[in-house]
mmCIF file of C-alpha atoms in Angstrom:
data_model
loop_
_atom_site.group_PDB
_atom_site.id
_atom_site.type_symbol
_atom_site.label_atom_id
_atom_site.label_comp_id
_atom_site.label_asym_id
_atom_site.label_seq_id
_atom_site.Cartn_x
_atom_site.Cartn_y
_atom_site.Cartn_z
ATOM 1 C CA UNK A 1 -55.197 68.011 -258.956
ATOM 2 C CA UNK A 2 -55.640 71.790 -258.724
ATOM 3 C CA UNK A 3 -58.290 73.223 -261.062
ATOM 4 C CA UNK A 4 -59.970 76.613 -261.401
ATOM 5 C CA UNK A 5 -63.680 77.056 -262.113
ATOM 6 C CA UNK A 6 -63.096 80.033 -264.387
ATOM 7 C CA UNK A 7 -66.792 80.599 -265.185
ATOM 8 C CA UNK A 8 -67.806 81.169 -261.563
ATOM 9 C CA UNK A 9 -64.638 82.975 -260.446
ATOM 10 C CA UNK A 10 -64.827 85.338 -263.415
ATOM 11 C CA UNK A 11 -67.910 86.843 -261.767
ATOM 12 C CA UNK A 12 -65.714 88.030 -258.889
ATOM 13 C CA UNK A 13 -62.924 89.425 -261.063
ATOM 14 C CA UNK A 14 -60.834 86.483 -262.253
ATOM 15 C CA UNK A 15 -58.873 87.161 -265.453
ATOM 16 C CA UNK A 16 -56.681 84.807 -267.531
ATOM 17 C CA UNK A 17 -53.532 86.575 -266.230
ATOM 18 C CA UNK A 18 -54.578 86.077 -262.601
ATOM 19 C CA UNK A 19 -55.547 82.449 -263.302
ATOM 20 C CA UNK A 20 -52.033 81.811 -264.667
ATOM 21 C CA UNK A 21 -50.488 83.216 -261.489
ATOM 22 C CA UNK A 22 -52.748 81.077 -259.308
ATOM 23 C CA UNK A 23 -51.783 77.936 -261.242
ATOM 24 C CA UNK A 24 -48.099 78.795 -260.758
ATOM 25 C CA UNK A 25 -48.612 79.290 -257.013
ATOM 26 C CA UNK A 26 -50.454 75.961 -256.709
ATOM 27 C CA UNK A 27 -47.488 74.133 -258.257
ATOM 28 C CA UNK A 28 -45.140 75.727 -255.745
ATOM 29 C CA UNK A 29 -47.351 74.613 -252.839
ATOM 30 C CA UNK A 30 -47.728 70.976 -254.021
ATOM 31 C CA UNK A 31 -51.169 70.790 -252.392
ATOM 32 C CA UNK A 32 -53.926 68.393 -253.437
ATOM 33 C CA UNK A 33 -56.772 70.210 -251.700
ATOM 34 C CA UNK A 34 -56.073 73.756 -252.786
ATOM 35 C CA UNK A 35 -58.916 76.003 -253.882
ATOM 36 C CA UNK A 36 -58.722 79.459 -255.481
ATOM 37 C CA UNK A 37 -60.720 82.283 -253.950
ATOM 38 C CA UNK A 38 -60.911 86.010 -253.418
ATOM 39 C CA UNK A 39 -61.092 87.889 -250.136
ATOM 40 C CA UNK A 40 -64.429 89.706 -250.033
ATOM 41 C CA UNK A 41 -64.438 91.002 -246.445
ATOM 42 C CA UNK A 42 -61.847 91.724 -243.780
ATOM 43 C CA UNK A 43 -63.140 92.108 -240.236
ATOM 44 C CA UNK A 44 -61.117 92.427 -237.060
ATOM 45 C CA UNK A 45 -61.751 88.809 -236.081
ATOM 46 C CA UNK A 46 -62.223 87.005 -239.373
ATOM 47 C CA UNK A 47 -61.708 87.033 -243.132
ATOM 48 C CA UNK A 48 -64.257 85.948 -245.725
ATOM 49 C CA UNK A 49 -63.149 84.294 -248.973
ATOM 50 C CA UNK A 50 -65.449 83.733 -251.960
ATOM 51 C CA UNK A 51 -64.663 80.563 -253.927
ATOM 52 C CA UNK A 52 -66.983 81.246 -256.844
ATOM 53 C CA UNK A 53 -69.866 79.072 -255.655
ATOM 54 C CA UNK A 54 -69.840 79.933 -251.946
ATOM 55 C CA UNK A 55 -68.336 82.229 -249.308
ATOM 56 C CA UNK A 56 -66.477 80.888 -246.300
ATOM 57 C CA UNK A 57 -64.875 82.314 -243.207
ATOM 58 C CA UNK A 58 -61.245 81.268 -243.234
ATOM 59 C CA UNK A 59 -58.343 80.971 -240.822
ATOM 60 C CA UNK A 60 -55.106 82.819 -241.450
ATOM 61 C CA UNK A 61 -52.012 80.949 -240.159
ATOM 62 C CA UNK A 62 -49.504 82.934 -238.119
ATOM 63 C CA UNK A 63 -46.827 81.903 -240.608
ATOM 64 C CA UNK A 64 -48.545 83.858 -243.373
ATOM 65 C CA UNK A 65 -49.175 86.865 -241.132
ATOM 66 C CA UNK A 66 -45.482 87.001 -240.213
ATOM 67 C CA UNK A 67 -44.461 86.726 -243.877
ATOM 68 C CA UNK A 68 -46.733 89.614 -244.835
ATOM 69 C CA UNK A 69 -45.575 91.699 -241.879
ATOM 70 C CA UNK A 70 -41.966 91.213 -242.976
ATOM 71 C CA UNK A 71 -42.977 92.637 -246.366
ATOM 72 C CA UNK A 72 -44.794 95.574 -244.669
ATOM 73 C CA UNK A 73 -48.016 94.238 -246.166
ATOM 74 C CA UNK A 74 -51.431 92.949 -245.087
ATOM 75 C CA UNK A 75 -54.280 90.890 -246.461
ATOM 76 C CA UNK A 76 -56.892 93.116 -248.080
ATOM 77 C CA UNK A 77 -60.279 92.895 -249.748
ATOM 78 C CA UNK A 78 -59.662 91.962 -253.384
ATOM 79 C CA UNK A 79 -56.661 89.712 -252.694
ATOM 80 C CA UNK A 80 -56.585 86.374 -254.533
ATOM 81 C CA UNK A 81 -55.586 83.462 -252.318
ATOM 82 C CA UNK A 82 -55.279 79.679 -252.295
ATOM 83 C CA UNK A 83 -57.052 77.955 -249.419
ATOM 84 C CA UNK A 84 -56.889 74.400 -248.068
ATOM 85 C CA UNK A 85 -59.961 72.755 -246.531
ATOM 86 C CA UNK A 86 -58.428 69.317 -245.899
ATOM 87 C CA UNK A 87 -58.260 69.879 -242.126
ATOM 88 C CA UNK A 88 -61.974 70.397 -241.585
ATOM 89 C CA UNK A 89 -61.994 74.145 -242.204
ATOM 90 C CA UNK A 90 -60.771 76.616 -244.771
ATOM 91 C CA UNK A 91 -57.302 78.026 -244.189
ATOM 92 C CA UNK A 92 -55.369 80.463 -246.379
ATOM 93 C CA UNK A 93 -52.174 78.858 -247.644
ATOM 94 C CA UNK A 94 -50.716 81.632 -249.793
ATOM 95 C CA UNK A 95 -51.634 85.059 -251.174
ATOM 96 C CA UNK A 96 -51.040 85.909 -254.810
ATOM 97 C CA UNK A 97 -48.885 89.064 -255.142
ATOM 98 C CA UNK A 98 -51.450 91.749 -256.030
ATOM 99 C CA UNK A 99 -51.537 93.272 -259.504
ATOM 100 C CA UNK A 100 -52.455 96.610 -257.919
ATOM 101 C CA UNK A 101 -52.589 97.598 -254.266
ATOM 102 C CA UNK A 102 -53.975 100.646 -252.466
ATOM 103 C CA UNK A 103 -52.703 101.494 -248.987
ATOM 104 C CA UNK A 104 -52.325 104.473 -246.686
ATOM 105 C CA UNK A 105 -50.334 105.296 -243.564
ATOM 106 C CA UNK A 106 -52.095 105.456 -240.202
ATOM 107 C CA UNK A 107 -51.468 108.280 -237.759
ATOM 108 C CA UNK A 108 -48.865 106.094 -236.060
ATOM 109 C CA UNK A 109 -47.029 105.651 -239.376
ATOM 110 C CA UNK A 110 -48.001 102.020 -239.957
ATOM 111 C CA UNK A 111 -49.274 100.917 -243.363
ATOM 112 C CA UNK A 112 -52.963 100.067 -243.682
ATOM 113 C CA UNK A 113 -54.141 98.117 -246.726
ATOM 114 C CA UNK A 114 -57.267 99.437 -248.436
ATOM 115 C CA UNK A 115 -57.775 97.000 -251.338
ATOM 116 C CA UNK A 116 -55.943 94.864 -253.880
ATOM 117 C CA UNK A 117 -56.332 93.972 -257.559
ATOM 118 C CA UNK A 118 -58.466 96.996 -258.393
ATOM 119 C CA UNK A 119 -59.051 98.044 -262.008
ATOM 120 C CA UNK A 120 -60.928 101.324 -261.481
ATOM 121 C CA UNK A 121 -61.247 103.704 -258.538
ATOM 122 C CA UNK A 122 -64.382 105.821 -258.233
ATOM 123 C CA UNK A 123 -63.440 108.904 -256.201
ATOM 124 C CA UNK A 124 -66.732 109.838 -254.574
ATOM 125 C CA UNK A 125 -67.245 113.392 -253.317
ATOM 126 C CA UNK A 126 -70.485 115.122 -252.386
ATOM 127 C CA UNK A 127 -71.465 118.430 -253.934
ATOM 128 C CA UNK A 128 -72.591 119.594 -250.490
ATOM 129 C CA UNK A 129 -70.273 120.504 -247.597
ATOM 130 C CA UNK A 130 -68.181 117.421 -248.427
ATOM 131 C CA UNK A 131 -66.772 119.285 -251.453
ATOM 132 C CA UNK A 132 -62.988 119.637 -251.027
ATOM 133 C CA UNK A 133 -60.645 119.925 -254.009
ATOM 134 C CA UNK A 134 -57.477 119.429 -251.958
ATOM 135 C CA UNK A 135 -58.747 116.122 -250.597
ATOM 136 C CA UNK A 136 -59.773 115.068 -254.095
ATOM 137 C CA UNK A 137 -56.221 115.715 -255.358
ATOM 138 C CA UNK A 138 -54.874 113.600 -252.481
ATOM 139 C CA UNK A 139 -57.077 110.652 -253.475
ATOM 140 C CA UNK A 140 -56.079 111.108 -257.100
ATOM 141 C CA UNK A 141 -52.389 110.926 -256.169
ATOM 142 C CA UNK A 142 -53.071 107.648 -254.316
ATOM 143 C CA UNK A 143 -54.837 105.937 -257.219
ATOM 144 C CA UNK A 144 -52.460 107.160 -259.905
ATOM 145 C CA UNK A 145 -49.465 105.924 -257.917
ATOM 146 C CA UNK A 146 -51.087 102.469 -257.897
ATOM 147 C CA UNK A 147 -51.674 102.655 -261.690
ATOM 148 C CA UNK A 148 -55.429 102.356 -261.152
ATOM 149 C CA UNK A 149 -57.820 103.931 -263.661
ATOM 150 C CA UNK A 150 -59.621 106.796 -261.918
ATOM 151 C CA UNK A 151 -63.078 108.317 -262.351
ATOM 152 C CA UNK A 152 -64.360 111.235 -260.256
ATOM 153 C CA UNK A 153 -67.996 110.891 -259.175
ATOM 154 C CA UNK A 154 -69.657 113.967 -257.673
ATOM 155 C CA UNK A 155 -72.782 112.869 -255.803
ATOM 156 C CA UNK A 156 -75.940 114.681 -254.671
ATOM 157 C CA UNK A 157 -76.155 116.662 -257.903
ATOM 158 C CA UNK A 158 -79.952 116.499 -257.606
ATOM 159 C CA UNK A 159 -80.085 118.332 -254.253
ATOM 160 C CA UNK A 160 -77.021 120.589 -254.320
ATOM 161 C CA UNK A 161 -77.247 124.283 -255.093
ATOM 162 C CA UNK A 162 -74.514 125.381 -257.502
ATOM 163 C CA UNK A 163 -73.725 121.845 -258.671
ATOM 164 C CA UNK A 164 -72.831 123.005 -262.191
ATOM 165 C CA UNK A 165 -70.434 125.646 -260.854
ATOM 166 C CA UNK A 166 -68.630 123.089 -258.690
ATOM 167 C CA UNK A 167 -68.488 120.607 -261.546
ATOM 168 C CA UNK A 168 -66.755 123.297 -263.602
ATOM 169 C CA UNK A 169 -64.299 123.955 -260.741
ATOM 170 C CA UNK A 170 -63.281 120.295 -260.696
ATOM 171 C CA UNK A 171 -62.840 120.095 -264.457
ATOM 172 C CA UNK A 172 -60.716 123.252 -264.501
ATOM 173 C CA UNK A 173 -58.457 122.020 -261.709
ATOM 174 C CA UNK A 174 -58.097 118.304 -262.486
ATOM 175 C CA UNK A 175 -56.360 116.867 -265.546
ATOM 176 C CA UNK A 176 -58.649 116.436 -268.547
ATOM 177 C CA UNK A 177 -57.564 112.762 -268.711
ATOM 178 C CA UNK A 178 -59.691 112.011 -265.612
ATOM 179 C CA UNK A 179 -63.442 111.679 -266.348
ATOM 180 C CA UNK A 180 -65.721 113.695 -264.029
ATOM 181 C CA UNK A 181 -69.456 113.081 -263.569
ATOM 182 C CA UNK A 182 -72.070 114.778 -261.404
ATOM 183 C CA UNK A 183 -74.738 112.216 -260.528
ATOM 184 C CA UNK A 184 -77.697 111.330 -258.363
ATOM 185 C CA UNK A 185 -76.487 108.213 -256.539
ATOM 186 C CA UNK A 186 -80.006 106.792 -256.318
ATOM 187 C CA UNK A 187 -80.836 107.141 -260.023
ATOM 188 C CA UNK A 188 -80.737 104.167 -262.386
ATOM 189 C CA UNK A 189 -79.140 106.497 -264.952
ATOM 190 C CA UNK A 190 -75.971 106.447 -262.839
ATOM 191 C CA UNK A 191 -75.371 102.781 -263.717
ATOM 192 C CA UNK A 192 -75.631 103.695 -267.408
ATOM 193 C CA UNK A 193 -73.193 106.593 -266.976
ATOM 194 C CA UNK A 194 -70.569 104.335 -265.358
ATOM 195 C CA UNK A 195 -71.203 101.338 -267.631
ATOM 196 C CA UNK A 196 -67.898 101.724 -269.600
ATOM 197 C CA UNK A 197 -65.950 100.856 -266.428
ATOM 198 C CA UNK A 198 -68.188 97.968 -265.355
ATOM 199 C CA UNK A 199 -67.462 95.195 -267.833
ATOM 200 C CA UNK A 200 -67.630 91.614 -266.601
ATOM 201 C CA UNK A 201 -64.568 90.736 -264.547
ATOM 202 C CA UNK A 202 -63.743 94.363 -263.675
ATOM 203 C CA UNK A 203 -63.157 95.396 -260.058
ATOM 204 C CA UNK A 204 -64.036 98.888 -258.861
ATOM 205 C CA UNK A 205 -63.412 100.553 -255.510
ATOM 206 C CA UNK A 206 -65.297 103.480 -254.007
ATOM 207 C CA UNK A 207 -63.114 105.960 -252.104
ATOM 208 C CA UNK A 208 -64.278 109.050 -250.275
ATOM 209 C CA UNK A 209 -65.170 110.529 -246.933
ATOM 210 C CA UNK A 210 -68.077 109.528 -244.685
ATOM 211 C CA UNK A 211 -71.399 110.776 -245.975
ATOM 212 C CA UNK A 212 -70.214 111.185 -249.569
ATOM 213 C CA UNK A 213 -72.725 108.589 -250.776
ATOM 214 C CA UNK A 214 -70.515 105.528 -251.360
ATOM 215 C CA UNK A 215 -72.955 102.988 -249.908
ATOM 216 C CA UNK A 216 -75.870 104.580 -251.763
ATOM 217 C CA UNK A 217 -73.877 104.317 -254.992
ATOM 218 C CA UNK A 218 -72.971 100.689 -254.194
ATOM 219 C CA UNK A 219 -76.676 99.871 -253.752
ATOM 220 C CA UNK A 220 -77.454 101.429 -257.123
ATOM 221 C CA UNK A 221 -74.645 99.776 -259.075
ATOM 222 C CA UNK A 222 -74.688 96.366 -257.387
ATOM 223 C CA UNK A 223 -78.403 96.144 -256.588
ATOM 224 C CA UNK A 224 -77.356 95.397 -252.991
ATOM 225 C CA UNK A 225 -78.778 96.563 -249.683
ATOM 226 C CA UNK A 226 -75.955 98.307 -247.859
ATOM 227 C CA UNK A 227 -77.082 100.369 -244.874
ATOM 228 C CA UNK A 228 -77.020 104.088 -245.610
ATOM 229 C CA UNK A 229 -77.122 106.967 -243.189
ATOM 230 C CA UNK A 230 -77.816 110.673 -243.034
ATOM 231 C CA UNK A 231 -75.178 113.357 -242.627
ATOM 232 C CA UNK A 232 -75.125 115.708 -239.645
ATOM 233 C CA UNK A 233 -76.897 118.969 -240.373
ATOM 234 C CA UNK A 234 -74.307 120.956 -238.382
ATOM 235 C CA UNK A 235 -71.246 120.126 -240.499
ATOM 236 C CA UNK A 236 -72.408 117.783 -243.265
ATOM 237 C CA UNK A 237 -70.198 114.929 -242.006
ATOM 238 C CA UNK A 238 -71.222 111.306 -242.329
ATOM 239 C CA UNK A 239 -71.403 108.874 -239.435
ATOM 240 C CA UNK A 240 -69.485 105.813 -240.706
ATOM 241 C CA UNK A 241 -72.466 103.715 -241.832
ATOM 242 C CA UNK A 242 -69.998 101.343 -243.532
ATOM 243 C CA UNK A 243 -67.556 99.945 -240.975
ATOM 244 C CA UNK A 244 -65.570 97.415 -243.023
ATOM 245 C CA UNK A 245 -64.376 96.987 -246.591
ATOM 246 C CA UNK A 246 -66.496 94.517 -248.535
ATOM 247 C CA UNK A 247 -66.841 93.276 -252.112
ATOM 248 C CA UNK A 248 -70.209 93.248 -253.885
ATOM 249 C CA UNK A 249 -71.216 91.618 -257.177
ATOM 250 C CA UNK A 250 -72.937 93.633 -259.913
ATOM 251 C CA UNK A 251 -75.577 92.233 -262.281
ATOM 252 C CA UNK A 252 -73.327 92.796 -265.310
ATOM 253 C CA UNK A 253 -70.406 90.806 -263.900
ATOM 254 C CA UNK A 254 -68.285 93.581 -262.387
ATOM 255 C CA UNK A 255 -67.659 93.785 -258.660
ATOM 256 C CA UNK A 256 -67.430 96.784 -256.336
ATOM 257 C CA UNK A 257 -65.412 97.230 -253.156
ATOM 258 C CA UNK A 258 -67.183 99.581 -250.754
ATOM 259 C CA UNK A 259 -65.000 101.169 -248.078
ATOM 260 C CA UNK A 260 -65.588 103.078 -244.837
ATOM 261 C CA UNK A 261 -65.120 106.817 -245.087
ATOM 262 C CA UNK A 262 -61.540 107.901 -244.454
ATOM 263 C CA UNK A 263 -61.249 110.750 -241.967
ATOM 264 C CA UNK A 264 -57.668 111.290 -243.100
ATOM 265 C CA UNK A 265 -55.545 110.002 -245.949
ATOM 266 C CA UNK A 266 -51.835 109.986 -245.289
ATOM 267 C CA UNK A 267 -50.265 108.906 -248.545
ATOM 268 C CA UNK A 268 -47.754 106.074 -248.745
ATOM 269 C CA UNK A 269 -46.180 107.152 -252.031
ATOM 270 C CA UNK A 270 -42.909 108.796 -253.074
ATOM 271 C CA UNK A 271 -42.139 112.171 -254.635
ATOM 272 C CA UNK A 272 -42.133 110.766 -258.169
ATOM 273 C CA UNK A 273 -45.706 109.531 -257.743
ATOM 274 C CA UNK A 274 -46.822 112.923 -256.411
ATOM 275 C CA UNK A 275 -45.189 114.673 -259.359
ATOM 276 C CA UNK A 276 -46.859 112.279 -261.814
ATOM 277 C CA UNK A 277 -50.305 113.091 -260.436
ATOM 278 C CA UNK A 278 -49.632 116.828 -260.864
ATOM 279 C CA UNK A 279 -48.343 116.434 -264.414
ATOM 280 C CA UNK A 280 -49.479 119.923 -265.445
ATOM 281 C CA UNK A 281 -47.162 121.479 -262.841
ATOM 282 C CA UNK A 282 -44.306 119.192 -263.823
ATOM 283 C CA UNK A 283 -44.682 120.097 -267.512
ATOM 284 C CA UNK A 284 -44.573 123.834 -266.772
ATOM 285 C CA UNK A 285 -41.630 123.387 -264.373
ATOM 286 C CA UNK A 286 -39.486 122.371 -267.333
ATOM 287 C CA UNK A 287 -39.813 125.962 -268.589
ATOM 288 C CA UNK A 288 -38.671 127.632 -265.353
ATOM 289 C CA UNK A 289 -35.515 129.736 -265.549
ATOM 290 C CA UNK A 290 -33.900 127.862 -262.647
ATOM 291 C CA UNK A 291 -33.740 124.071 -262.469
ATOM 292 C CA UNK A 292 -34.243 124.056 -258.675
ATOM 293 C CA UNK A 293 -37.123 126.555 -258.811
ATOM 294 C CA UNK A 294 -39.451 126.195 -255.815
ATOM 295 C CA UNK A 295 -42.254 128.048 -257.668
ATOM 296 C CA UNK A 296 -42.507 130.712 -254.995
ATOM 297 C CA UNK A 297 -41.204 134.122 -256.083
ATOM 298 C CA UNK A 298 -38.196 133.221 -258.233
ATOM 299 C CA UNK A 299 -37.728 135.266 -261.428
ATOM 300 C CA UNK A 300 -38.576 133.380 -264.596
ATOM 301 C CA UNK A 301 -40.909 130.871 -262.847
ATOM 302 C CA UNK A 302 -43.318 129.382 -265.387
ATOM 303 C CA UNK A 303 -45.542 127.763 -262.748
ATOM 304 C CA UNK A 304 -46.727 130.241 -260.123
ATOM 305 C CA UNK A 305 -48.484 132.540 -262.591
ATOM 306 C CA UNK A 306 -50.251 129.797 -264.564
ATOM 307 C CA UNK A 307 -51.323 127.266 -261.923
ATOM 308 C CA UNK A 308 -54.136 127.788 -259.412
ATOM 309 C CA UNK A 309 -52.462 129.028 -256.211
ATOM 310 C CA UNK A 310 -54.329 126.565 -253.967
ATOM 311 C CA UNK A 311 -53.454 123.632 -256.234
ATOM 312 C CA UNK A 312 -49.783 124.643 -256.152
ATOM 313 C CA UNK A 313 -49.808 124.895 -252.329
ATOM 314 C CA UNK A 314 -51.412 121.456 -252.100
ATOM 315 C CA UNK A 315 -48.794 120.007 -254.468
ATOM 316 C CA UNK A 316 -45.974 121.414 -252.338
ATOM 317 C CA UNK A 317 -47.610 120.142 -249.144
ATOM 318 C CA UNK A 318 -47.919 116.602 -250.550
ATOM 319 C CA UNK A 319 -44.276 116.697 -251.642
ATOM 320 C CA UNK A 320 -43.195 117.648 -248.104
ATOM 321 C CA UNK A 321 -45.265 114.768 -246.685
ATOM 322 C CA UNK A 322 -43.746 112.306 -249.160
ATOM 323 C CA UNK A 323 -40.200 113.384 -248.243
ATOM 324 C CA UNK A 324 -40.965 113.142 -244.528
ATOM 325 C CA UNK A 325 -42.612 109.718 -244.826
ATOM 326 C CA UNK A 326 -39.652 108.267 -246.724
ATOM 327 C CA UNK A 327 -36.925 109.683 -244.528
ATOM 328 C CA UNK A 328 -34.598 107.225 -242.828
ATOM 329 C CA UNK A 329 -33.905 107.618 -239.085
ATOM 330 C CA UNK A 330 -30.509 109.134 -239.974
ATOM 331 C CA UNK A 331 -32.232 111.639 -242.291
ATOM 332 C CA UNK A 332 -34.529 112.726 -239.449
ATOM 333 C CA UNK A 333 -31.578 113.155 -237.078
ATOM 334 C CA UNK A 334 -29.750 115.252 -239.681
ATOM 335 C CA UNK A 335 -32.849 117.416 -240.214
ATOM 336 C CA UNK A 336 -33.256 118.037 -236.479
ATOM 337 C CA UNK A 337 -29.577 118.942 -236.193
ATOM 338 C CA UNK A 338 -29.892 121.386 -239.116
ATOM 339 C CA UNK A 339 -32.894 123.119 -237.536
ATOM 340 C CA UNK A 340 -31.163 123.345 -234.168
ATOM 341 C CA UNK A 341 -28.196 125.099 -235.783
ATOM 342 C CA UNK A 342 -30.550 127.435 -237.653
ATOM 343 C CA UNK A 343 -32.513 128.327 -234.531
ATOM 344 C CA UNK A 344 -29.325 128.972 -232.552
ATOM 345 C CA UNK A 345 -28.095 131.346 -235.270
ATOM 346 C CA UNK A 346 -31.438 133.217 -235.225
ATOM 347 C CA UNK A 347 -31.316 133.580 -231.444
ATOM 348 C CA UNK A 348 -27.710 134.766 -231.576
ATOM 349 C CA UNK A 349 -28.589 137.356 -234.222
ATOM 350 C CA UNK A 350 -31.491 138.631 -232.097
ATOM 351 C CA UNK A 351 -29.241 138.814 -229.034
ATOM 352 C CA UNK A 352 -26.673 140.869 -230.937
ATOM 353 C CA UNK A 353 -29.360 143.272 -232.185
ATOM 354 C CA UNK A 354 -30.546 143.853 -228.628
ATOM 355 C CA UNK A 355 -26.912 144.541 -227.634
#
């Protein structure tokens, strides 16, 4: 008979709602040797699942991989699964549909899973040369689209010149509904600052570029011993100390997913999600004189004079990316045809001017 050791699994994020879903999945599988667990590490050659009392490397059947591929999905750290160990080794039988899921698009356009079943995302950005408001807005669009609570954590406040000025820049540019903290990632006070988001059973993920201080912050919050590295003096970039996503347990019962730094973040979200993350622009757009206002130089625009110019450019860039990423093949063909016609008309006009 399938049972769940709630006390031990709660330490790695189990909630009553997730337990109910796992029970329902077990009844569908009709298995007598099923065990609930959570994926804590995804490497190229293996997957680790924590069952509450122990961690085990598990096999993933090709059947499940094909099913996930058909759904344009992948197994990710944070996924809840049912495993079967009746054949002499642990094997994943089924994955529970994630409550929340974070993913991006690779340069080749394929989806890459980042993490599943996350409650809070800590967007980590250094107050040194890592400081980049456009990138921060991109991360914020990703987490808001996944309905994940977001907290901005600005690291290296103890060694950065002008930290207060940059903290003010972030607060002026980002919605007041998103908490922003400037911290020293090695200080014990940081754990106290972030305590409201670290209740027992909560799952947090650290997102940011290489060298931002994610592994240092993980060590502080989870009392773990992740390797940390220095940043290059020439450009302030990190050197990918963390090479795989992994889940770590915190003393208070929360768990943290540490991730490798992302050199690029191509969003896998639609226009509506982009608009929702720039809600200040959307609210002002309702006051524009023209409904199809592009917020460039149209008369009666309520946006371009009241929104930071760089924030507005970033918003428009993300919208263009979202439209391009969600185009069908026929849409792309139609766009190419439109541009060909436009370019031919420009060339013809130039030819006529030259006589």
